[in-house]
Amino acid sequence: MDKAFLRLIEVTKRYGERVIVDRVSLDVAGGEFVALLGPSGCGKTTTLRLIAGLETPDSGEIWIGDKQVAAEGRNLVAPNARGIGFVFQDLALWPHLTVAGSLDFVLACAKVPKRERTKRITEVLRLVRIERFAGSHPGQLSGGEQQRAALARALIGGPRLLLLDEPMSSLDADLKTDLLMELAGLQRSLGVTALYVTHDQAEARALTQRIVSMREGRIEQAGFAGEPVNEFVTHSEHEKTEII
Amino acid sequence: MRTAAKTVPRRAFMWPSARAVILGAAAILFVGICVLPTVYMFGVSFAGVDGSFSFYHYRQLLLDPRERDLLLNTALLGTGTAALATIIGAPLGLLLARADLPVKRFLRLALVVPLVIPPYILGLAWIYIGGSAGVLARVLGHDLLSHWTYSLTGAVITLSIGFYPLAMLATEAAARRVDAQLEEAGLMVTRPLRVLRRITLPLVAPSIASSALVIFVLALSEFGVPGLLRVPVFTTEVFTAFAALYDFGAATALAVPLLVVALIAGVAVKLLVGKRMITTRRSTHSGLALPLGGWRALTIGSVVVVLFLSVGLPLTVLAIEAGRVERIVFAIRTSSEAIANSIFLATIGATLIVALAVLLGYGQARARTRLRGLVDLVFIVVFAVPSTVVGIGLINLWNRPGLPGEVYKSTAIIVIAYLARFVPVGALILAASVRQMPVSSEESAEVAGAGWLRSFARIVLPQIPNGLAAAWVVAFILAFGELGATVLVTPPGESTLPVRIYTMIANTPSSEVAALALMQVGVIIIPLALLGVLARGTRLKW
């Protein structure tokens, strides 16, 4: 890995006395799909939020592309200027907007002219296969459809980096497998760099090229999918899904 | 009990359960005391001059120019107050929820004070400030504002000061409920201010709208302020027809249109609250902070101005008018009977209200979904019935020979008036408390062999002490300040403090009235402070 697209250098985050993220360093190459794996409370979600700029690091540096976005305990670039698409754990679909309406809002914020917006909304809805639900409110969608709507919202701005925070945690197993396959395919065809937070090893293996495991705020092991990982994940169900 | 009934092969006679008997009795009492006066008035509204069925009153309402004027005034008072109180209150609520303000807890408490001061006392303070012999006229040397103080505008401003805390509390609560992730999703695409405007505000809007409707209903129902400021609206005309002209038929006829408007508004509140979007907070992260930036000083300044105009100025003016301590002591001594009456009746009233409301609230919270919505609607609609309409309804029902007449001639009728107006408020508060308690906690008592009564007393009640305390204090404050219904039903020779203040304003030196008003504010603040001490540490939601 000669040139990293996303780079974390000794990033630390504390809440009061508790160290949540402890000197985490991580390189992700452009176009790579990496899983951040670990039990709940290990600091993986906070790491993701630090990259997105939703939290401020206490120390360390974060680089996206050739831009330093956080350093010396400060965020240097606002979340909306980092070129990131974020899929939240609870999806966080805006209940007062339709699917198309929320996509339109994202594009309007990016100052995309009205005519082009319509075109791009149609495109991205086709990409995630929910064109039929353009006019629906989130409350009218099923779990899987909501998932796709959240993904569409994260993708429509044409992000360079896609961050996913356990977005599949509320789905049942079959639906999850299908969506994971599709997500992996999408990531490859779009060539977007992606970081996927999960506590499920099977999910991480099915999806990604590399698994980084975290524990108690630290990166424990960085390996490629298929390599044996440490003891806390080995006893979870594995080999259920083949690597694509 | 239901499961037991299923296992019995044929419909054998079964004694009704304690639960059914007690909740049924509470429901019957509620209907008799709170619902019947309104239903009676509603029935009367369809009676023509000769007593037969007709739409006479409704035709009059639209055709008679005087009634049309009253309707217009009443509507303007309601909408004006709802609008102004929301304009003041909603931004304050947003600030309290999201901005970094100094001494926030104190600010919230201080900003709520106007809500607990009876509106006519605020009206009295404004007369002292802006009236023809008021502070401003004396300072400026000539009468500048009095034509404006005694006007619809003056009434709207006074009532807005009294009711903006409702908009503030509703907005703050709603803004705190918004899931932080929804805002963070916005932050990923745009700057914080736009997120607040386009994401947060639309999510909070239904709550703001329903609080505006509640304020509209309360302003419609207000009797004291328009009475003091000589703005003819339905509530004041009802009183005049009854108390000055002794025309009971006309009073009833005037109460009817008010009832209709209030019922429509009550139904609208229910519909709006029912449709409220689910934005329950699931995320542990704190919500988006309101970036004040360079506006910080100006924002804090505006909050201080609101606080000064709504709390500091009125109370100071009352204190100045009341004069020295000896004067206050004298005023209290000469009105001691009314004061003692008020405290006694409000204490009895609040206690009975809570006793009835806890059963009704429990019944509502644990009823099946369909029934729950209906009961909720009844609570809201009964609460929307204006004070003077309740008064006229009670006179219609109770002023008849026999036992009702005996009740009507005693101060018990005042307690009944308190119950008729405020049981729904207590029931709504307590239903919310019960709903927060998992059903399983009662079911486990039932499994352990506890009967319903024991489970209610030992499991349910101990889990809702805050709700009970809040309901009692709210009921006490409302009862202690009640004017519109009591002024109509108070037996001759008896008086409550609000009634005495209201009737004294016309013909007594103002210092005595001001002293009594101050005294009334004091009595209200004490239980509130007690509640504050009790609730310290635990966070009350009401």
Coordinates of C-alpha atoms in Angstrom, one line a residue, chain A residues 113-235:
Chain A
P113 CA -28.6 22.9 -10.4
K114 CA -32.3 21.9 -10.3
R115 CA -32.2 20.1 -13.8
E116 CA -29.3 18.0 -13.0
R117 CA -30.7 17.0 -9.6
T118 CA -33.7 15.2 -11.1
K119 CA -31.4 13.3 -13.4
R120 CA -29.0 12.2 -10.6
I121 CA -31.8 11.3 -8.3
T122 CA -33.3 8.9 -10.9
E123 CA -29.8 7.4 -11.5
V124 CA -29.0 6.7 -7.9
L125 CA -32.5 5.3 -7.1
R126 CA -32.1 3.0 -10.1
L127 CA -28.6 2.0 -8.8
V128 CA -30.0 0.9 -5.4
R129 CA -33.2 -0.3 -7.1
I130 CA -35.9 1.7 -5.3
E131 CA -37.1 3.9 -8.2
R132 CA -40.7 2.9 -7.2
F133 CA -40.4 4.6 -3.8
A134 CA -39.2 8.0 -4.9
G135 CA -42.4 9.6 -3.6
S136 CA -42.6 7.5 -0.4
H137 CA -41.9 8.7 3.2
P138 CA -39.5 6.5 5.2
G139 CA -42.4 5.3 7.4
Q140 CA -44.0 3.7 4.4
L141 CA -40.9 1.6 3.5
S142 CA -39.9 -1.9 4.6
G143 CA -36.6 -2.4 6.5
G144 CA -34.7 -3.4 3.4
E145 CA -36.1 -0.5 1.4
Q146 CA -35.1 1.9 4.1
Q147 CA -31.6 0.5 4.0
R148 CA -31.5 1.2 0.3
A149 CA -32.8 4.7 0.8
A150 CA -30.2 5.4 3.3
L151 CA -27.5 4.1 1.0
A152 CA -28.9 6.3 -1.9
R153 CA -28.6 9.3 0.4
A154 CA -25.0 8.5 1.2
L155 CA -24.1 7.9 -2.4
I156 CA -25.9 10.7 -4.2
G157 CA -23.4 13.4 -3.4
G158 CA -20.7 11.3 -5.2
P159 CA -18.6 10.8 -2.1
R160 CA -15.0 9.8 -2.2
L161 CA -15.3 7.9 1.1
L162 CA -18.3 5.9 2.3
L163 CA -18.7 5.3 6.0
L164 CA -21.2 2.7 7.2
D165 CA -22.0 2.3 10.9
E166 CA -23.6 -1.2 11.4
P167 CA -26.3 -0.3 8.9
M168 CA -27.6 -3.9 8.7
S169 CA -28.0 -4.5 12.4
S170 CA -31.8 -4.3 12.3
L171 CA -32.3 -6.7 9.4
D172 CA -33.0 -10.4 9.4
A173 CA -30.3 -12.8 8.2
D174 CA -31.5 -13.6 4.7
L175 CA -32.2 -10.0 3.7
K176 CA -28.8 -9.1 5.2
T177 CA -26.9 -11.5 3.0
D178 CA -28.6 -10.2 -0.1
L179 CA -28.0 -6.6 0.7
L180 CA -24.4 -7.3 1.7
M181 CA -23.7 -8.9 -1.7
E182 CA -25.2 -6.0 -3.5
L183 CA -23.3 -3.4 -1.4
A184 CA -20.0 -5.1 -2.1
G185 CA -20.8 -5.1 -5.8
L186 CA -21.8 -1.4 -5.7
Q187 CA -18.7 -0.4 -3.9
R188 CA -16.5 -2.1 -6.5
S189 CA -18.3 -0.7 -9.5
L190 CA -18.3 2.8 -8.1
G191 CA -14.7 2.5 -6.9
V192 CA -15.5 4.3 -3.7
T193 CA -13.3 3.8 -0.7
A194 CA -15.4 2.3 2.1
L195 CA -15.1 1.7 5.8
Y196 CA -17.7 -0.6 7.4
V197 CA -18.2 -0.9 11.1
T198 CA -19.7 -4.1 12.4
H199 CA -19.5 -6.5 15.3
D200 CA -20.4 -9.5 13.1
Q201 CA -17.4 -11.3 11.7
A202 CA -19.4 -13.2 9.1
E203 CA -20.6 -9.8 7.8
A204 CA -17.1 -8.4 7.7
R205 CA -15.8 -11.4 5.9
A206 CA -18.5 -11.5 3.3
L207 CA -18.1 -8.0 2.4
T208 CA -14.7 -6.6 2.6
Q209 CA -11.1 -7.0 1.4
R210 CA -9.6 -6.4 4.8
I211 CA -10.6 -6.7 8.4
V212 CA -9.3 -4.4 11.1
S213 CA -10.3 -5.5 14.6
M214 CA -10.6 -3.2 17.5
R215 CA -10.8 -3.8 21.2
E216 CA -10.9 -1.3 24.1
G217 CA -10.1 1.6 21.9
R218 CA -7.2 0.1 20.2
I219 CA -6.5 -1.6 16.9
E220 CA -5.7 -5.2 17.7
Q221 CA -5.0 -6.8 14.4
A222 CA -5.2 -5.8 10.8
G223 CA -5.5 -8.6 8.3
F224 CA -7.1 -9.6 5.1
A225 CA -10.4 -11.3 5.0
G226 CA -10.0 -15.0 5.3
E227 CA -7.1 -14.9 7.6
P228 CA -7.7 -16.1 11.1
V229 CA -8.6 -13.3 13.4
N230 CA -8.1 -13.1 17.1
E231 CA -10.0 -15.1 19.7
F232 CA -12.9 -12.9 20.4
V233 CA -14.2 -13.2 16.9
T234 CA -13.1 -16.8 16.1
H235 CA -16.0 -18.3 18.2

